[in-house]
XYZ file of C-alpha atoms in Angstrom:
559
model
C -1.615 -28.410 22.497
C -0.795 -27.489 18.939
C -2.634 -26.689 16.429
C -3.619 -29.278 13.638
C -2.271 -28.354 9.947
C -5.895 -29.312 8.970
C -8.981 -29.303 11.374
C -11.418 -31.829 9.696
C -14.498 -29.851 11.193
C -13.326 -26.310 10.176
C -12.821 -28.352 6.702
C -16.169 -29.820 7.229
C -17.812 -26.539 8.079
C -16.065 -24.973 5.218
C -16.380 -27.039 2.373
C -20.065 -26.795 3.169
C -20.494 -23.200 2.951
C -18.541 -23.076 -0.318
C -21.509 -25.141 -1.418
C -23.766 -22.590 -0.700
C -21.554 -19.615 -1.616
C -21.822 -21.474 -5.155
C -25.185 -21.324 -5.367
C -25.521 -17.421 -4.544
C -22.496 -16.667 -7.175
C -24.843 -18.056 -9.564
C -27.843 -16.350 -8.445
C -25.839 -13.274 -8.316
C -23.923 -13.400 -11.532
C -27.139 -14.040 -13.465
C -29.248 -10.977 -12.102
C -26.287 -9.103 -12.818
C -26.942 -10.444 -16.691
C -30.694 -9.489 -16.321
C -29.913 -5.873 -15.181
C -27.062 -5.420 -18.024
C -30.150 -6.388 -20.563
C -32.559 -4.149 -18.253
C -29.947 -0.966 -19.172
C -29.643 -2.022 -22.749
C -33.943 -2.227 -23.038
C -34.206 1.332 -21.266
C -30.778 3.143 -21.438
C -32.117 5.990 -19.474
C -32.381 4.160 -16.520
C -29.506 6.141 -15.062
C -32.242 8.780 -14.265
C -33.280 7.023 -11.360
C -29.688 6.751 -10.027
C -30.595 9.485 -7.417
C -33.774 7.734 -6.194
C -31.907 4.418 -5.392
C -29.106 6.363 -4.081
C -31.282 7.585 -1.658
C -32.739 4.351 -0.858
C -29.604 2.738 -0.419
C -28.252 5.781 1.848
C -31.598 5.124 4.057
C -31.806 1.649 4.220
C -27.879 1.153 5.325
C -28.245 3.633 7.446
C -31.120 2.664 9.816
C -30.947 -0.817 9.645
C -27.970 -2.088 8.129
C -25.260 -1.086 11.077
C -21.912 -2.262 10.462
C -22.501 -3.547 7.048
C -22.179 -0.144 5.704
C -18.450 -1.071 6.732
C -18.487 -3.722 3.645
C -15.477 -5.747 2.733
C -13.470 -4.020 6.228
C -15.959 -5.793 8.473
C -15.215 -9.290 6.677
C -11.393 -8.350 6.792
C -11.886 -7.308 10.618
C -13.417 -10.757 11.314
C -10.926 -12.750 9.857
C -8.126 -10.820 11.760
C -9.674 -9.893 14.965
C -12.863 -11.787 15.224
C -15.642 -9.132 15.115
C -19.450 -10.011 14.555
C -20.614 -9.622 10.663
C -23.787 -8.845 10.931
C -26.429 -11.279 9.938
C -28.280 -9.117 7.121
C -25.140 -7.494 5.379
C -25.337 -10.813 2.933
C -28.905 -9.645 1.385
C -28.598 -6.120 1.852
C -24.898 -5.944 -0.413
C -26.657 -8.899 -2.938
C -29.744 -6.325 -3.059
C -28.509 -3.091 -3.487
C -25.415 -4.279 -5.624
C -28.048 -5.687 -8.209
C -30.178 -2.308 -7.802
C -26.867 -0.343 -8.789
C -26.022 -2.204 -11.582
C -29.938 -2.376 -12.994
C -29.756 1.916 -12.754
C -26.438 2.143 -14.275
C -23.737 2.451 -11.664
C -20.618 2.220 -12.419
C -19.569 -0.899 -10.155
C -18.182 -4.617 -9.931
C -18.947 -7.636 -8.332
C -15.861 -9.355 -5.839
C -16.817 -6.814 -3.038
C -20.216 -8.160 -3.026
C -19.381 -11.496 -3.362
C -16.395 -11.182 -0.615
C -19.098 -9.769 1.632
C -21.412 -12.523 0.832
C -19.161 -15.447 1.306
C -17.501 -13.473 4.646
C -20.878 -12.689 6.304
C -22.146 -16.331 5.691
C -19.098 -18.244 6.554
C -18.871 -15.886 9.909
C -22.048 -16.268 11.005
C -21.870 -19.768 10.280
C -18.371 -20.089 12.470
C -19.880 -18.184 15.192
C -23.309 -20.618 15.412
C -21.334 -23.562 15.668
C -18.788 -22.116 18.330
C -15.915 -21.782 16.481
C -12.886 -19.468 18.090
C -9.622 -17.544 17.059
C -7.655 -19.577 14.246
C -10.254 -21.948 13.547
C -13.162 -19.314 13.186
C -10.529 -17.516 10.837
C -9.593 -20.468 8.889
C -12.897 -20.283 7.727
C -14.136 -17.093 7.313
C -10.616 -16.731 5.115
C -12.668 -19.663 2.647
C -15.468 -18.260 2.097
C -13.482 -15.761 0.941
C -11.885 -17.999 -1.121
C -14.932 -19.440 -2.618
C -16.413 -16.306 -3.128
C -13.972 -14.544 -5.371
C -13.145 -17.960 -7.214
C -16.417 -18.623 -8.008
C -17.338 -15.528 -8.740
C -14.522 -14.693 -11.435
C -14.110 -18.426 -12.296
C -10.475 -18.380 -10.861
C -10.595 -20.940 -8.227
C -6.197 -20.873 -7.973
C -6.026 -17.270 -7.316
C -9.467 -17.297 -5.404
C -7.469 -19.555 -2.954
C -4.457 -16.960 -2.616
C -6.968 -13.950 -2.430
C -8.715 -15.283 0.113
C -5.018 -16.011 2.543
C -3.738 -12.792 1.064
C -6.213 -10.026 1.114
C -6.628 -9.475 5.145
C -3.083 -9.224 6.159
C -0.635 -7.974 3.385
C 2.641 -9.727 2.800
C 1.778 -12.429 5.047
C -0.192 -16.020 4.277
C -2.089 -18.305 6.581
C -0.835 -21.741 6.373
C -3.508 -23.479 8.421
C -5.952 -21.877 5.957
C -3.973 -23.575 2.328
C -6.306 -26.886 2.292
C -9.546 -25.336 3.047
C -9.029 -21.746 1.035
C -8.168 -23.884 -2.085
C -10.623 -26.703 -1.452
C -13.506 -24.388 -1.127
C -12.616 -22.242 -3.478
C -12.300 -24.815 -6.302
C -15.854 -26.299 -4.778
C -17.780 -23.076 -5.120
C -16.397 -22.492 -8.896
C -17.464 -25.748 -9.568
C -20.979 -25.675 -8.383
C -21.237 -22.087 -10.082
C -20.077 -23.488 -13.204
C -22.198 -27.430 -13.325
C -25.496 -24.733 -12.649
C -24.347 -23.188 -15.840
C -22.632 -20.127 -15.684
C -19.574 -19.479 -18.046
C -16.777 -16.782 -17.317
C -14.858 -14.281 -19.758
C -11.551 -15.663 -20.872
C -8.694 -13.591 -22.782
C -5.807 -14.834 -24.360
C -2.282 -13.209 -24.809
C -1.598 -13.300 -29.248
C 2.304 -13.463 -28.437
C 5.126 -12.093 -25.774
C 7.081 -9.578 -27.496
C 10.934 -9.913 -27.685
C 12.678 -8.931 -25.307
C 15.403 -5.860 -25.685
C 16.566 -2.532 -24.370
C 12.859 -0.798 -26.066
C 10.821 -3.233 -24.914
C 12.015 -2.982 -21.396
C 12.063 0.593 -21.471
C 8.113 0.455 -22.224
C 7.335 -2.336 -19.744
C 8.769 -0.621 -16.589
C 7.202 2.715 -17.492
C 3.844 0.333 -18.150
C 4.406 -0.836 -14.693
C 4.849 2.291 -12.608
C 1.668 4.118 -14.497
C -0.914 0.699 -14.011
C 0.385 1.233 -9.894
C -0.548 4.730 -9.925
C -3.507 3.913 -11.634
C -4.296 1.385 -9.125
C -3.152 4.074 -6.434
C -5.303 6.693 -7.940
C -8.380 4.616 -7.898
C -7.932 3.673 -4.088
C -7.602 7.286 -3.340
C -9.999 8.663 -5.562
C -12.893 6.405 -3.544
C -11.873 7.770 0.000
C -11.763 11.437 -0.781
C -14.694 11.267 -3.063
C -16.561 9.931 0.280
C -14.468 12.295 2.454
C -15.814 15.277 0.367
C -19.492 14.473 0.223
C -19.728 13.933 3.996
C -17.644 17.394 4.887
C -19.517 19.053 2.272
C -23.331 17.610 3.248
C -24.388 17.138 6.859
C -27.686 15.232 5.399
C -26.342 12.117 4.597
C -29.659 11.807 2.099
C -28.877 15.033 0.746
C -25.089 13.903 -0.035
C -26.422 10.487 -1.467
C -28.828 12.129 -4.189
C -26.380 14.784 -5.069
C -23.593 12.389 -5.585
C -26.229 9.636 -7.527
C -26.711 12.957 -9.457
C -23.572 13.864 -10.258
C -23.094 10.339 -12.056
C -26.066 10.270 -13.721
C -25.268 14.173 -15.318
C -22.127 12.830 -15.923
C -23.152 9.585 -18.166
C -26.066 12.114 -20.331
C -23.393 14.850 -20.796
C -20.398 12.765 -21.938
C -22.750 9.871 -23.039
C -20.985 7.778 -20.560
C -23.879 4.328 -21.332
C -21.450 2.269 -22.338
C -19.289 2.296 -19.100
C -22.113 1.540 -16.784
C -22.378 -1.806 -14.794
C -19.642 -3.889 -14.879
C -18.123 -2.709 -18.492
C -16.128 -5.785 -19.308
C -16.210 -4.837 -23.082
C -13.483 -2.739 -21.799
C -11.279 -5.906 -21.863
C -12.535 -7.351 -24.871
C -12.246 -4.077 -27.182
C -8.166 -4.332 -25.220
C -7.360 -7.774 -26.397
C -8.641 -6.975 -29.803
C -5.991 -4.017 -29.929
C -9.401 -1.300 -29.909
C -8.858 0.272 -26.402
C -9.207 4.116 -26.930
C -7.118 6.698 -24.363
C -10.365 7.991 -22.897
C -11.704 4.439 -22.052
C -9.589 4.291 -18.556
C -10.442 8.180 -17.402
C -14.018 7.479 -18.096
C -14.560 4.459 -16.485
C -12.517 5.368 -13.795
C -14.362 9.051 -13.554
C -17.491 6.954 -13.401
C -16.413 4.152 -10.901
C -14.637 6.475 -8.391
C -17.710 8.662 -8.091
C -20.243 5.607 -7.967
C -18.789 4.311 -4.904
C -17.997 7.546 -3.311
C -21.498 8.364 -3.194
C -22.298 5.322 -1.193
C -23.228 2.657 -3.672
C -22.914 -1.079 -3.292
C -20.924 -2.867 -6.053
C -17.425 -4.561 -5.767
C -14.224 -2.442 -7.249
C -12.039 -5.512 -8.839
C -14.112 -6.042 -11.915
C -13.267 -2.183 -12.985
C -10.040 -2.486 -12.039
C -9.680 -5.261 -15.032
C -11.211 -2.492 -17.212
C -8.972 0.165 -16.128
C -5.754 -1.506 -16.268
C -6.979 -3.604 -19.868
C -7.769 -0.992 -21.244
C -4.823 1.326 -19.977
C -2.620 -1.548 -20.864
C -3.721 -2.456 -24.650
C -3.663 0.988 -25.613
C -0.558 2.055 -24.423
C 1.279 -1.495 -26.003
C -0.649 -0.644 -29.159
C 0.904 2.598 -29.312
C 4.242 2.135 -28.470
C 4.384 -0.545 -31.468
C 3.991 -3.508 -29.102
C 1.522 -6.679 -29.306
C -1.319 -5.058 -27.375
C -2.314 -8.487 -25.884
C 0.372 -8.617 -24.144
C 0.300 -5.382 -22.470
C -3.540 -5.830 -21.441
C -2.634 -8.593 -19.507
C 0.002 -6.927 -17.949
C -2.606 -4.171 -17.138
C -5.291 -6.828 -15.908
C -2.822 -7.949 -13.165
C -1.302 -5.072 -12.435
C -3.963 -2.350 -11.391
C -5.597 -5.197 -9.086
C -1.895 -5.914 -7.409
C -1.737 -2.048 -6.734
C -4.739 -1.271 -5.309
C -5.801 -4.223 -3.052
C -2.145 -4.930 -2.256
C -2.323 -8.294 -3.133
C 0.323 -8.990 -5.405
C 1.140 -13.211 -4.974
C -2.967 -13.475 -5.846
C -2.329 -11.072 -9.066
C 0.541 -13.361 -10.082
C -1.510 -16.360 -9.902
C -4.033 -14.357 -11.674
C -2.282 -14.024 -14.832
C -1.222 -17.317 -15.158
C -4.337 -18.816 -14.246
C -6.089 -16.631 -16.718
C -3.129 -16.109 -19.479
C -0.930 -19.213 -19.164
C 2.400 -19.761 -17.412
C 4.451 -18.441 -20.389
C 4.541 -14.625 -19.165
C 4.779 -15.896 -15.664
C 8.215 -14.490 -15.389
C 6.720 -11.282 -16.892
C 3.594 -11.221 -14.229
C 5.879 -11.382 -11.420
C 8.361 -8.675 -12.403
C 5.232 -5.814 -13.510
C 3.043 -6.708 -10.608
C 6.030 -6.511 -7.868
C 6.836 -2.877 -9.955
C 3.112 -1.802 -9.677
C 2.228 -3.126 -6.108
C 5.813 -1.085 -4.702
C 4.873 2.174 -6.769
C 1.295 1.855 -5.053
C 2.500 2.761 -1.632
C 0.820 2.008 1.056
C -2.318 2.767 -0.259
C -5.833 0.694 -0.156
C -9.429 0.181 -0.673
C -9.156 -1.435 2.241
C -8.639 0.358 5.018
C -9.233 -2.487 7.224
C -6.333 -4.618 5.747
C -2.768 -5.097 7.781
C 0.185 -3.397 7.076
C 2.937 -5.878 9.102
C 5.251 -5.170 6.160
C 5.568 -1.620 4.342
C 6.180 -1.484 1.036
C 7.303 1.768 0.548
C 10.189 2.865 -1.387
C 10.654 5.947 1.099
C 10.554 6.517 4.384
C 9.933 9.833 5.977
C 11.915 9.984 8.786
C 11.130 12.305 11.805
C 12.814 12.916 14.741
C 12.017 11.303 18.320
C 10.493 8.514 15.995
C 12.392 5.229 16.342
C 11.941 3.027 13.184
C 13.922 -0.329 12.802
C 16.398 -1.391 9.941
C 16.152 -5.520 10.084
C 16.954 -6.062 13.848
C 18.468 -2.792 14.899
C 16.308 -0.054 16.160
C 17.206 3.651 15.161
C 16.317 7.294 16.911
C 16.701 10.484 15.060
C 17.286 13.546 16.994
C 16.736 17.384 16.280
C 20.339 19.208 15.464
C 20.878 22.535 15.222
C 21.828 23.487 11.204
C 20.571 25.806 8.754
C 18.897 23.180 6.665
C 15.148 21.789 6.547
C 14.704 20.057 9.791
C 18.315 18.062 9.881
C 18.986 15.407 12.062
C 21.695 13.211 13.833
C 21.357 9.260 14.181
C 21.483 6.585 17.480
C 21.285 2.895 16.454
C 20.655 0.582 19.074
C 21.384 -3.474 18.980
C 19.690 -5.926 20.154
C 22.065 -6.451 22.398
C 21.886 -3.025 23.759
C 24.893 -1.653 22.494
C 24.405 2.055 20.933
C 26.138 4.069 18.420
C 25.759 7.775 17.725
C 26.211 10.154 14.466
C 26.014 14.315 15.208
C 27.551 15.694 12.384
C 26.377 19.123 10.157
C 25.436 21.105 14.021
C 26.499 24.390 14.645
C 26.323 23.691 18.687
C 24.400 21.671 20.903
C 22.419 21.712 23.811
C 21.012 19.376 26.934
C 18.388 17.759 25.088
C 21.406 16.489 22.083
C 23.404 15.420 24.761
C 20.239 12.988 26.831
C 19.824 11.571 23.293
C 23.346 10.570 22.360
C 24.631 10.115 26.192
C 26.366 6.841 27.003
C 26.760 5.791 23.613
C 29.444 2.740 22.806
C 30.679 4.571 19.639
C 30.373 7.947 18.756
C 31.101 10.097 15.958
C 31.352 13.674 16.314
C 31.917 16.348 14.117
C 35.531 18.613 14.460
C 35.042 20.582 11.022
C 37.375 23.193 11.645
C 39.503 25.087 13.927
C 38.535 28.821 15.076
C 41.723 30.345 14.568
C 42.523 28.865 10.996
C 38.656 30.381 9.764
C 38.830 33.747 11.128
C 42.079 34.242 9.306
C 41.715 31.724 6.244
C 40.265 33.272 2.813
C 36.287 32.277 3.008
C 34.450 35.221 3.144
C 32.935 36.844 5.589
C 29.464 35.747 5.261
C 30.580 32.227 5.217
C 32.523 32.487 8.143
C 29.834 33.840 9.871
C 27.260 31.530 9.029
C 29.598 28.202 10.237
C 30.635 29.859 13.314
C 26.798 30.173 14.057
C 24.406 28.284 15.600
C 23.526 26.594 12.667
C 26.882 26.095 11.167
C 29.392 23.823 11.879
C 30.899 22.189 15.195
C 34.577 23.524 15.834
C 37.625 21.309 17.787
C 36.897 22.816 20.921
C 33.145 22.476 21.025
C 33.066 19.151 19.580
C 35.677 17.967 22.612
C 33.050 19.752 24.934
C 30.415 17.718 23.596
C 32.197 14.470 24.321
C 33.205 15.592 27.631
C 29.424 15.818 28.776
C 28.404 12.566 26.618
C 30.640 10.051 26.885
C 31.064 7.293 29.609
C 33.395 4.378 31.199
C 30.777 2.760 28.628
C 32.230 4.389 25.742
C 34.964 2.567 23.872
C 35.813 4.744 21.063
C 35.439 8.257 19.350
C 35.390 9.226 15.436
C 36.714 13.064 15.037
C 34.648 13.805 11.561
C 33.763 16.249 9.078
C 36.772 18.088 9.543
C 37.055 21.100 6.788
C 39.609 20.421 3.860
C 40.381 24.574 4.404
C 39.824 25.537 8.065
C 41.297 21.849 9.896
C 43.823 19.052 9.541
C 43.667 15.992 11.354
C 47.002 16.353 13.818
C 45.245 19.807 15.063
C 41.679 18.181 15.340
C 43.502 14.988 17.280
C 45.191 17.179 19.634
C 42.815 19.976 20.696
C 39.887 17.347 21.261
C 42.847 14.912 23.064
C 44.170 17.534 25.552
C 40.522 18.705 26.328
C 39.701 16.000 27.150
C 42.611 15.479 29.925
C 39.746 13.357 32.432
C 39.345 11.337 29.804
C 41.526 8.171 28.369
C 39.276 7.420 25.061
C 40.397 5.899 21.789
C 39.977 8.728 19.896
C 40.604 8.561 15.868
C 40.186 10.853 13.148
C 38.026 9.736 10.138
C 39.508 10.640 6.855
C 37.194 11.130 3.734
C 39.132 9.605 1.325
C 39.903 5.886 3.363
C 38.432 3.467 5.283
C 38.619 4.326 9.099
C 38.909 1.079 11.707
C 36.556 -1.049 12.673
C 34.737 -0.882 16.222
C 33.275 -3.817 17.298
C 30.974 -3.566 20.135
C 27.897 -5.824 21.920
């Protein structure tokens, strides 16, 4: 039985939850107001960072279970189905609002994600949902949440698709991630509640400069976003190597923040600093403003905090963004939009919700602009996250480190790697395999061989073997002697004789045709190559042909 493009009770179910996720963004969004004007009434409340850090280490850790997990859990139950527990809702919506009221450094998505995931789990799970449909809606009240809670119901829909399983989108979950998401801003908004809005002055023109600036904007606001990611896991890493008492690692790391903001009189950048982005589209940003809040975000959440991370990522890559426009001459407006998309893209590796983002936000006339900086950032990223939870089907990586014995796949052909012997770091020769199960094998750059080369490259369709040079012509031709040496080594080069030898032991009635190359301009010619590997091979009646470097050999086709 297939599935139905829209399931009117998962709809149902949904669309009723984004109701009451809503009603909480409100709630939430407002104490988050009263503990900004808490800060500003008694600005040393950051001395009693350590106290609720301790708290909040406590309390998570004997009673709150998985939901010390946070956003992963909700990620892990919309891929794979596991149980949110039932009190992670209050205890993030608590201990969220006690960070921001004692001057963490912190924003609010993650809290709201883990709001609308717990509820809309639990929910699924009461009323017997299973597998796609229990998904479906988990993935809206993701939705909801972060629309509602950032007043971006469009990319609120995307995020909510996007954010568990990178590069691909759920399209039984389109209806219900936009309807609820556009629901939930909606109630958050008729209670009330109004969200910041920026505007971009003007797009600056576009020539060889500008584009110059805008990639090198790109690549930094990735890093940034790359940065931040890994600056949260080795923060946490380090305090739980470095303290066994996980109370002990929670107070020093609450003090460590709180130090940090009376040294460098860091009160500005507590809570959710969105003056950041204001002070950015006025063309005000400062170089420091990024570092700091990023010093001060990085080491809130690494020492166990609640708080979401987006919120300072719009800072960070404002900020970043309207400063570095400003000084290279260009409309700083511009640029802090770029940043505003960018440094989310990077680290949450969700670059189609970051698009929507800026256009939603900024207006459709830098789409083109979005698109290009975001796809720059989010590929300069890596595969880096804040979510460790997330799925990886595609990698985005520019490079791939290959290692031998460790297939990989190029589109629909599978590839092997194999140790050769060489005097170079860790060289390799190549076996690509069809779907069809034809093979093809490179050993070029060896100085010999031995049983475990010829089990990986062994009945191979097509090979292509190295002949650099022959014996006789090197020990009498005018490379010196150290060079001679080191070829006929080991780890040199593969002469006529041994390179027939080679075939001899790997070849098959399977094989249909041998490439002679490498062959050294000085030490080998192709008629001697030809011949010494043909009458060697005297057992053998194989195409054999000699690949020249400076044309195009024939074509083998094989299946």
């Amino acid at each position: 039985m297939k599935n139905k493009f829209v399931d009117f009770k998962v709809l149902a179910t949904s669309l009723c939850c984004s109701v009451v996720m809503g009603l909480i963004s409100f709630a939430f969004l407002k104490c988050l107001d009263y503990a900004a004007d808490f800060r500003s009434f008694f600005p040393l409340c950051y001395i009693f960072l350590p106290v609720a850090g301790i708290v909040t280490a406590f309390v998570y850790k004997r009673i709150g279970g998985k939901s010390s997990m946070g956003n992963n859990i909700i990620i892990e139950s919309a891929n794979d189905g596991e149980k949110v527990p039932k009190r992670l809702a209050s205890l993030t919506f608590i201990f969220t609002c006690i960070t921001h009221l004692f001057g963490g450094s912190v924003g609010r998505e993650g809290t709201a994600v883990q709001i609308g995931g717990s509820l809309t789990s639990n929910v699924a799970d009461y009323l017997g949902f299973k597998n796609n449909d229990r998904s479906t809606i988990v993935l809206s009240g993701i939705s909801s949440a972060f629309g509602s809670v950032f007043g971006t119901p469009f990319a609120g829909a995307f995020f909510g698709m996007e954010v568990c399983c990178v590069g691909r989108l759920s399209a039984g979950a389109v209806i219900p991630c936009f309807a609820c998401s556009y629901l939930a801003n909606f109630v958050t908004q008729l209670l009330g509640f109004k969200h910041e809005r920026y505007a971009i002055s003007s797009i600056p023109d576009f020539d060889a400069r500008f584009l110059f600036v805008f990639l090198i904007a790109a690549v930094c606001l990735g890093l940034i976003g790359k940065l931040f990611a890994l600056g949260i896991k080795y923060v946490k890493l380090a305090y739980s190597k470095i303290f066994k008492n996980y109370l002990l690692a929670a107070a020093v790391g609450a003090a460590i923040v709180s130090l940090l903001i009376f040294a460098l009189g860091l009160n500005n950048f507590e809570g959710l600093s969105t003056w950041m982005q204001d002070t950015a589209f006025k063309g005000d940003a400062k170089w420091y403003d990024m570092p700091a809040k990023y010093l001060l975000t990085v080491l809130t959440l690494g020492a166990g905090f609640q708080g979401g991370e987006v919120t300072p990522m719009f800072d960070m890559g404002a900020s970043f963004g309207g400063w570095f426009g400003g000084v290279c001459g260009f409309d700083p407006t511009f640029f802090a939009a770029i940043g505003f998309v960018c440094v989310f893209a990077a680290a949450i590796n969700t670059p189609i919700t970051a698009i929507v983002l800026g256009i939603e936000v900024f207006g459709a006339s830098a789409a083109p602009y979005f698109v290009l900086a975001v796809l720059i950032s989010f590929i300069a990223s890596g595969n880096t996250t804040i979510y460790p939870s997330q799925k990886f089907p595609v990698d985005k990586s520019l490079f791939h480190s290959i290692e031998a014995d460790k297939p990989f796949e190029i589109g629909d052909m599978k590839v092997n790697a194999s140790h050769i012997w060489h005097d170079a770091a860790d060289p390799v020769c190549y076996s690509f395999y069809s779907e069809e199960g034809a093979k093809a094998s490179i050993a070029t750059d060896l100085g010999d061989y031995d049983e475990y080369l010829v089990e990986k490259i062994y009945d191979s369709d097509i090979l292509f073997v190295e002949a650099n040079h022959d014996v006789n012509m090197l020990q009498v031709g005018r490379y010196p002697y150290y060079l001679k040496r080191r070829i006929l080594g080991r780890e040199g080069h593969l002469s006529n004789e041994r390179c027939a030898e080679l075939i001899e032991e790997v070849a098959t009635q399977k094989t249909k045709k041998v490439y002679l190359g490498h062959l050294s301009k000085e030490n080998n010619y192709e008629k001697l190559a030809y011949e010494t590997v043909k009458i060697s091979l005297h057992n053998f009646t194989l195409p054999i042909e000699v690949a020249r470097r400076d044309t195009v050999s024939t074509v083998t086709s094989v299946s």
